[in-house]
């Protein structure tokens, strides 16, 4: 059975690699100007490593491992930009009504709270309910003092007492980076995104005029589009890296048809030649993608069956084909430790101190955006639907800033419509 899984993984990933390489070639040759310098360099390095694999060069595997680690670092940077842009999107959504005339909401805070709660209760799936509740909380106006907010953070985080410490550490790391604490080094290397984020960071949201609002909206829109393209490109390359990683792992043990193996190698070689020569004629012939049809489907069940975790090669294969493209290939070896109250209290105190430092250097509307993000990410502790409805209504009614409240209600109405349609 092990040989069958090894061979199935080899076929699955080689076919996937050729298909992904074909798409990469198509995008690269049809729109070369849209590829950034860093993306081009990473793509060129990957192609050199793939050529090394096709030639049987063992040292290419170490180069691939290095490239994969760097791609993980780059995705962390892109994710950090995404989190930052979402914070400023929250702010701009709430100042928009100062400059843009919109239709008044048909709901009162009381009726909207009731409609959202009813829609929430209509969901039979608990994960869907929880996700919708977090979406609702994320859009509500925030009017907490810092001390009350920190007390809420401590109370909510206390629900993690007794859980695995490593899991809680991972959660806290995600929470911190999502609100611009502990941003990864090297973000300035993404120069275009860095400059657009700087526009948003330097804006005066309290005294904002129409010109500055328009400038910020343009920066946010362009940043979001650039980020989407960069993220898609990073994911595409990482998928090819993962496929090639599996080929290196299984090359010595796989049992495959010689003709099929030659077809894989010939297809990859032709696409690499087209990329090197920028010859687009290969894209006019669908022979290569047609040859790959059905191969992955034929072996998918065997590849996705999973292993016991005791086989180091198959364990790595499982991780590489899992769909979590940027997860570590190596299993984590850490002692099972419980998140006791003393440890969690220290971590909570550190987190609140970091938040306080951030708040001290941020404008009030940015502070509120960060608070909203944190609250929506914390464990939900509502006892029943009445508490949920009361919380929504109170949050809306306590907001005395007309523009912010109306913007929040409009966004909540959109959440309601989307939830009903789903």
PDB file of N, CA, C and O in Angstrom, residues 65-108:
ATOM      1  N   UNK A  65      13.695  23.930  -0.934  1.00  0.00           N
ATOM      2  CA  UNK A  65      13.326  24.120   0.468  1.00  0.00           C
ATOM      3  C   UNK A  65      13.528  25.577   0.885  1.00  0.00           C
ATOM      4  O   UNK A  65      12.683  26.163   1.579  1.00  0.00           O
ATOM      5  N   UNK A  66      14.644  26.148   0.460  1.00  0.00           N
ATOM      6  CA  UNK A  66      14.930  27.546   0.791  1.00  0.00           C
ATOM      7  C   UNK A  66      13.894  28.477   0.170  1.00  0.00           C
ATOM      8  O   UNK A  66      13.398  29.404   0.821  1.00  0.00           O
ATOM      9  N   UNK A  67      13.569  28.219  -1.089  1.00  0.00           N
ATOM     10  CA  UNK A  67      12.570  29.052  -1.770  1.00  0.00           C
ATOM     11  C   UNK A  67      11.221  28.935  -1.087  1.00  0.00           C
ATOM     12  O   UNK A  67      10.521  29.938  -0.905  1.00  0.00           O
ATOM     13  N   UNK A  68      10.846  27.738  -0.673  1.00  0.00           N
ATOM     14  CA  UNK A  68       9.550  27.543  -0.009  1.00  0.00           C
ATOM     15  C   UNK A  68       9.482  28.340   1.295  1.00  0.00           C
ATOM     16  O   UNK A  68       8.464  28.977   1.594  1.00  0.00           O
ATOM     17  N   UNK A  69      10.553  28.295   2.061  1.00  0.00           N
ATOM     18  CA  UNK A  69      10.576  29.060   3.311  1.00  0.00           C
ATOM     19  C   UNK A  69      10.427  30.554   3.050  1.00  0.00           C
ATOM     20  O   UNK A  69       9.727  31.265   3.779  1.00  0.00           O
ATOM     21  N   UNK A  70      11.079  31.044   2.020  1.00  0.00           N
ATOM     22  CA  UNK A  70      10.988  32.474   1.702  1.00  0.00           C
ATOM     23  C   UNK A  70       9.589  32.849   1.202  1.00  0.00           C
ATOM     24  O   UNK A  70       9.106  33.950   1.464  1.00  0.00           O
ATOM     25  N   UNK A  71       8.943  31.927   0.483  1.00  0.00           N
ATOM     26  CA  UNK A  71       7.582  32.192   0.024  1.00  0.00           C
ATOM     27  C   UNK A  71       6.611  32.246   1.200  1.00  0.00           C
ATOM     28  O   UNK A  71       5.664  33.041   1.204  1.00  0.00           O
ATOM     29  N   UNK A  72       6.846  31.417   2.211  1.00  0.00           N
ATOM     30  CA  UNK A  72       6.024  31.475   3.425  1.00  0.00           C
ATOM     31  C   UNK A  72       6.179  32.838   4.089  1.00  0.00           C
ATOM     32  O   UNK A  72       5.202  33.458   4.524  1.00  0.00           O
ATOM     33  N   UNK A  73       7.432  33.326   4.142  1.00  0.00           N
ATOM     34  CA  UNK A  73       7.679  34.652   4.706  1.00  0.00           C
ATOM     35  C   UNK A  73       6.999  35.744   3.905  1.00  0.00           C
ATOM     36  O   UNK A  73       6.458  36.706   4.474  1.00  0.00           O
ATOM     37  N   UNK A  74       7.008  35.604   2.595  1.00  0.00           N
ATOM     38  CA  UNK A  74       6.373  36.631   1.758  1.00  0.00           C
ATOM     39  C   UNK A  74       4.858  36.624   1.955  1.00  0.00           C
ATOM     40  O   UNK A  74       4.228  37.691   1.996  1.00  0.00           O
ATOM     41  N   UNK A  75       4.265  35.435   2.081  1.00  0.00           N
ATOM     42  CA  UNK A  75       2.821  35.392   2.302  1.00  0.00           C
ATOM     43  C   UNK A  75       2.463  35.995   3.652  1.00  0.00           C
ATOM     44  O   UNK A  75       1.410  36.635   3.790  1.00  0.00           O
ATOM     45  N   UNK A  76       3.315  35.847   4.650  1.00  0.00           N
ATOM     46  CA  UNK A  76       3.072  36.501   5.936  1.00  0.00           C
ATOM     47  C   UNK A  76       3.044  38.013   5.774  1.00  0.00           C
ATOM     48  O   UNK A  76       2.220  38.706   6.389  1.00  0.00           O
ATOM     49  N   UNK A  77       3.919  38.535   4.939  1.00  0.00           N
ATOM     50  CA  UNK A  77       3.951  39.970   4.679  1.00  0.00           C
ATOM     51  C   UNK A  77       2.686  40.416   3.950  1.00  0.00           C
ATOM     52  O   UNK A  77       2.068  41.430   4.315  1.00  0.00           O
ATOM     53  N   UNK A  78       2.271  39.670   2.940  1.00  0.00           N
ATOM     54  CA  UNK A  78       1.058  40.026   2.196  1.00  0.00           C
ATOM     55  C   UNK A  78      -0.174  39.941   3.096  1.00  0.00           C
ATOM     56  O   UNK A  78      -1.082  40.782   3.006  1.00  0.00           O
ATOM     57  N   UNK A  79      -0.205  38.951   3.979  1.00  0.00           N
ATOM     58  CA  UNK A  79      -1.323  38.828   4.919  1.00  0.00           C
ATOM     59  C   UNK A  79      -1.352  40.018   5.868  1.00  0.00           C
ATOM     60  O   UNK A  79      -2.422  40.528   6.218  1.00  0.00           O
ATOM     61  N   UNK A  80      -0.165  40.475   6.280  1.00  0.00           N
ATOM     62  CA  UNK A  80      -0.092  41.649   7.164  1.00  0.00           C
ATOM     63  C   UNK A  80      -0.640  42.889   6.459  1.00  0.00           C
ATOM     64  O   UNK A  80      -1.357  43.694   7.068  1.00  0.00           O
ATOM     65  N   UNK A  81      -0.312  43.046   5.190  1.00  0.00           N
ATOM     66  CA  UNK A  81      -0.875  44.170   4.433  1.00  0.00           C
ATOM     67  C   UNK A  81      -2.394  44.061   4.366  1.00  0.00           C
ATOM     68  O   UNK A  81      -3.109  45.057   4.518  1.00  0.00           O
ATOM     69  N   UNK A  82      -2.892  42.870   4.139  1.00  0.00           N
ATOM     70  CA  UNK A  82      -4.337  42.669   4.078  1.00  0.00           C
ATOM     71  C   UNK A  82      -4.999  43.077   5.386  1.00  0.00           C
ATOM     72  O   UNK A  82      -6.035  43.765   5.389  1.00  0.00           O
ATOM     73  N   UNK A  83      -4.418  42.669   6.510  1.00  0.00           N
ATOM     74  CA  UNK A  83      -4.970  43.036   7.817  1.00  0.00           C
ATOM     75  C   UNK A  83      -4.962  44.556   8.014  1.00  0.00           C
ATOM     76  O   UNK A  83      -5.937  45.128   8.511  1.00  0.00           O
ATOM     77  N   UNK A  84      -3.866  45.200   7.623  1.00  0.00           N
ATOM     78  CA  UNK A  84      -3.777  46.664   7.758  1.00  0.00           C
ATOM     79  C   UNK A  84      -4.824  47.367   6.902  1.00  0.00           C
ATOM     80  O   UNK A  84      -5.506  48.298   7.369  1.00  0.00           O
ATOM     81  N   UNK A  85      -4.963  46.938   5.661  1.00  0.00           N
ATOM     82  CA  UNK A  85      -5.942  47.567   4.772  1.00  0.00           C
ATOM     83  C   UNK A  85      -7.361  47.379   5.314  1.00  0.00           C
ATOM     84  O   UNK A  85      -8.204  48.273   5.183  1.00  0.00           O
ATOM     85  N   UNK A  86      -7.640  46.230   5.929  1.00  0.00           N
ATOM     86  CA  UNK A  86      -8.980  46.003   6.481  1.00  0.00           C
ATOM     87  C   UNK A  86      -9.274  46.937   7.645  1.00  0.00           C
ATOM     88  O   UNK A  86     -10.416  47.387   7.815  1.00  0.00           O
ATOM     89  N   UNK A  87      -8.255  47.239   8.445  1.00  0.00           N
ATOM     90  CA  UNK A  87      -8.448  48.204   9.536  1.00  0.00           C
ATOM     91  C   UNK A  87      -8.834  49.568   8.975  1.00  0.00           C
ATOM     92  O   UNK A  87      -9.786  50.215   9.447  1.00  0.00           O
ATOM     93  N   UNK A  88      -8.118  50.015   7.949  1.00  0.00           N
ATOM     94  CA  UNK A  88      -8.408  51.338   7.386  1.00  0.00           C
ATOM     95  C   UNK A  88      -9.678  51.341   6.535  1.00  0.00           C
ATOM     96  O   UNK A  88     -10.329  52.385   6.410  1.00  0.00           O
ATOM     97  N   UNK A  89     -10.041  50.197   6.000  1.00  0.00           N
ATOM     98  CA  UNK A  89     -11.334  50.110   5.306  1.00  0.00           C
ATOM     99  C   UNK A  89     -12.472  50.329   6.293  1.00  0.00           C
ATOM    100  O   UNK A  89     -13.464  51.008   5.992  1.00  0.00           O
ATOM    101  N   UNK A  90     -12.344  49.760   7.482  1.00  0.00           N
ATOM    102  CA  UNK A  90     -13.341  49.975   8.539  1.00  0.00           C
ATOM    103  C   UNK A  90     -13.490  51.470   8.827  1.00  0.00           C
ATOM    104  O   UNK A  90     -14.603  51.992   8.933  1.00  0.00           O
ATOM    105  N   UNK A  91     -12.360  52.155   8.936  1.00  0.00           N
ATOM    106  CA  UNK A  91     -12.387  53.591   9.239  1.00  0.00           C
ATOM    107  C   UNK A  91     -13.039  54.373   8.097  1.00  0.00           C
ATOM    108  O   UNK A  91     -13.941  55.201   8.323  1.00  0.00           O
ATOM    109  N   UNK A  92     -12.601  54.120   6.875  1.00  0.00           N
ATOM    110  CA  UNK A  92     -13.119  54.891   5.736  1.00  0.00           C
ATOM    111  C   UNK A  92     -14.602  54.629   5.505  1.00  0.00           C
ATOM    112  O   UNK A  92     -15.337  55.541   5.103  1.00  0.00           O
ATOM    113  N   UNK A  93     -15.054  53.414   5.755  1.00  0.00           N
ATOM    114  CA  UNK A  93     -16.483  53.129   5.621  1.00  0.00           C
ATOM    115  C   UNK A  93     -17.306  53.998   6.558  1.00  0.00           C
ATOM    116  O   UNK A  93     -18.447  54.355   6.252  1.00  0.00           O
ATOM    117  N   UNK A  94     -16.716  54.352   7.691  1.00  0.00           N
ATOM    118  CA  UNK A  94     -17.456  55.093   8.700  1.00  0.00           C
ATOM    119  C   UNK A  94     -17.334  56.612   8.577  1.00  0.00           C
ATOM    120  O   UNK A  94     -18.015  57.335   9.298  1.00  0.00           O
ATOM    121  N   UNK A  95     -16.488  57.082   7.700  1.00  0.00           N
ATOM    122  CA  UNK A  95     -16.456  58.518   7.415  1.00  0.00           C
ATOM    123  C   UNK A  95     -17.082  58.826   6.053  1.00  0.00           C
ATOM    124  O   UNK A  95     -17.231  59.995   5.689  1.00  0.00           O
ATOM    125  N   UNK A  96     -17.436  57.779   5.330  1.00  0.00           N
ATOM    126  CA  UNK A  96     -17.916  57.960   3.951  1.00  0.00           C
ATOM    127  C   UNK A  96     -19.139  58.864   3.874  1.00  0.00           C
ATOM    128  O   UNK A  96     -19.273  59.674   2.962  1.00  0.00           O
ATOM    129  N   UNK A  97     -20.042  58.744   4.836  1.00  0.00           N
ATOM    130  CA  UNK A  97     -21.289  59.519   4.764  1.00  0.00           C
ATOM    131  C   UNK A  97     -21.079  61.013   5.002  1.00  0.00           C
ATOM    132  O   UNK A  97     -22.000  61.797   4.833  1.00  0.00           O
ATOM    133  N   UNK A  98     -19.894  61.403   5.392  1.00  0.00           N
ATOM    134  CA  UNK A  98     -19.601  62.841   5.450  1.00  0.00           C
ATOM    135  C   UNK A  98     -19.506  63.430   4.043  1.00  0.00           C
ATOM    136  O   UNK A  98     -19.720  64.626   3.846  1.00  0.00           O
ATOM    137  N   UNK A  99     -19.164  62.589   3.080  1.00  0.00           N
ATOM    138  CA  UNK A  99     -18.855  63.085   1.741  1.00  0.00           C
ATOM    139  C   UNK A  99     -19.751  62.495   0.652  1.00  0.00           C
ATOM    140  O   UNK A  99     -19.803  63.021  -0.452  1.00  0.00           O
ATOM    141  N   UNK A 100     -20.437  61.411   0.956  1.00  0.00           N
ATOM    142  CA  UNK A 100     -21.266  60.745  -0.047  1.00  0.00           C
ATOM    143  C   UNK A 100     -22.693  60.667   0.468  1.00  0.00           C
ATOM    144  O   UNK A 100     -22.940  60.173   1.573  1.00  0.00           O
ATOM    145  N   UNK A 101     -23.650  61.178  -0.327  1.00  0.00           N
ATOM    146  CA  UNK A 101     -25.061  61.132   0.062  1.00  0.00           C
ATOM    147  C   UNK A 101     -25.605  59.751  -0.291  1.00  0.00           C
ATOM    148  O   UNK A 101     -25.529  59.304  -1.434  1.00  0.00           O
ATOM    149  N   UNK A 102     -26.151  59.089   0.709  1.00  0.00           N
ATOM    150  CA  UNK A 102     -26.692  57.743   0.509  1.00  0.00           C
ATOM    151  C   UNK A 102     -28.115  57.677   1.008  1.00  0.00           C
ATOM    152  O   UNK A 102     -28.565  58.500   1.803  1.00  0.00           O
ATOM    153  N   UNK A 103     -28.808  56.660   0.556  1.00  0.00           N
ATOM    154  CA  UNK A 103     -30.188  56.459   0.971  1.00  0.00           C
ATOM    155  C   UNK A 103     -30.232  56.087   2.443  1.00  0.00           C
ATOM    156  O   UNK A 103     -29.440  55.267   2.911  1.00  0.00           O
ATOM    157  N   UNK A 104     -31.144  56.709   3.183  1.00  0.00           N
ATOM    158  CA  UNK A 104     -31.277  56.392   4.600  1.00  0.00           C
ATOM    159  C   UNK A 104     -31.753  54.959   4.792  1.00  0.00           C
ATOM    160  O   UNK A 104     -32.493  54.411   3.972  1.00  0.00           O
ATOM    161  N   UNK A 105     -31.339  54.369   5.893  1.00  0.00           N
ATOM    162  CA  UNK A 105     -31.730  52.999   6.197  1.00  0.00           C
ATOM    163  C   UNK A 105     -33.221  52.914   6.488  1.00  0.00           C
ATOM    164  O   UNK A 105     -33.811  53.821   7.085  1.00  0.00           O
ATOM    165  N   UNK A 106     -33.825  51.824   6.062  1.00  0.00           N
ATOM    166  CA  UNK A 106     -35.249  51.596   6.354  1.00  0.00           C
ATOM    167  C   UNK A 106     -35.434  51.036   7.759  1.00  0.00           C
ATOM    168  O   UNK A 106     -36.552  50.941   8.251  1.00  0.00           O
ATOM    169  N   UNK A 107     -34.340  50.656   8.385  1.00  0.00           N
ATOM    170  CA  UNK A 107     -34.394  50.057   9.715  1.00  0.00           C
ATOM    171  C   UNK A 107     -34.104  51.084  10.803  1.00  0.00           C
ATOM    172  O   UNK A 107     -33.354  52.030  10.598  1.00  0.00           O
ATOM    173  N   UNK A 108     -34.684  50.858  11.962  1.00  0.00           N
ATOM    174  CA  UNK A 108     -34.238  51.512  13.187  1.00  0.00           C
ATOM    175  C   UNK A 108     -33.241  50.556  13.837  1.00  0.00           C
ATOM    176  O   UNK A 108     -33.199  49.366  13.489  1.00  0.00           O
TER     177      UNK A 108
END
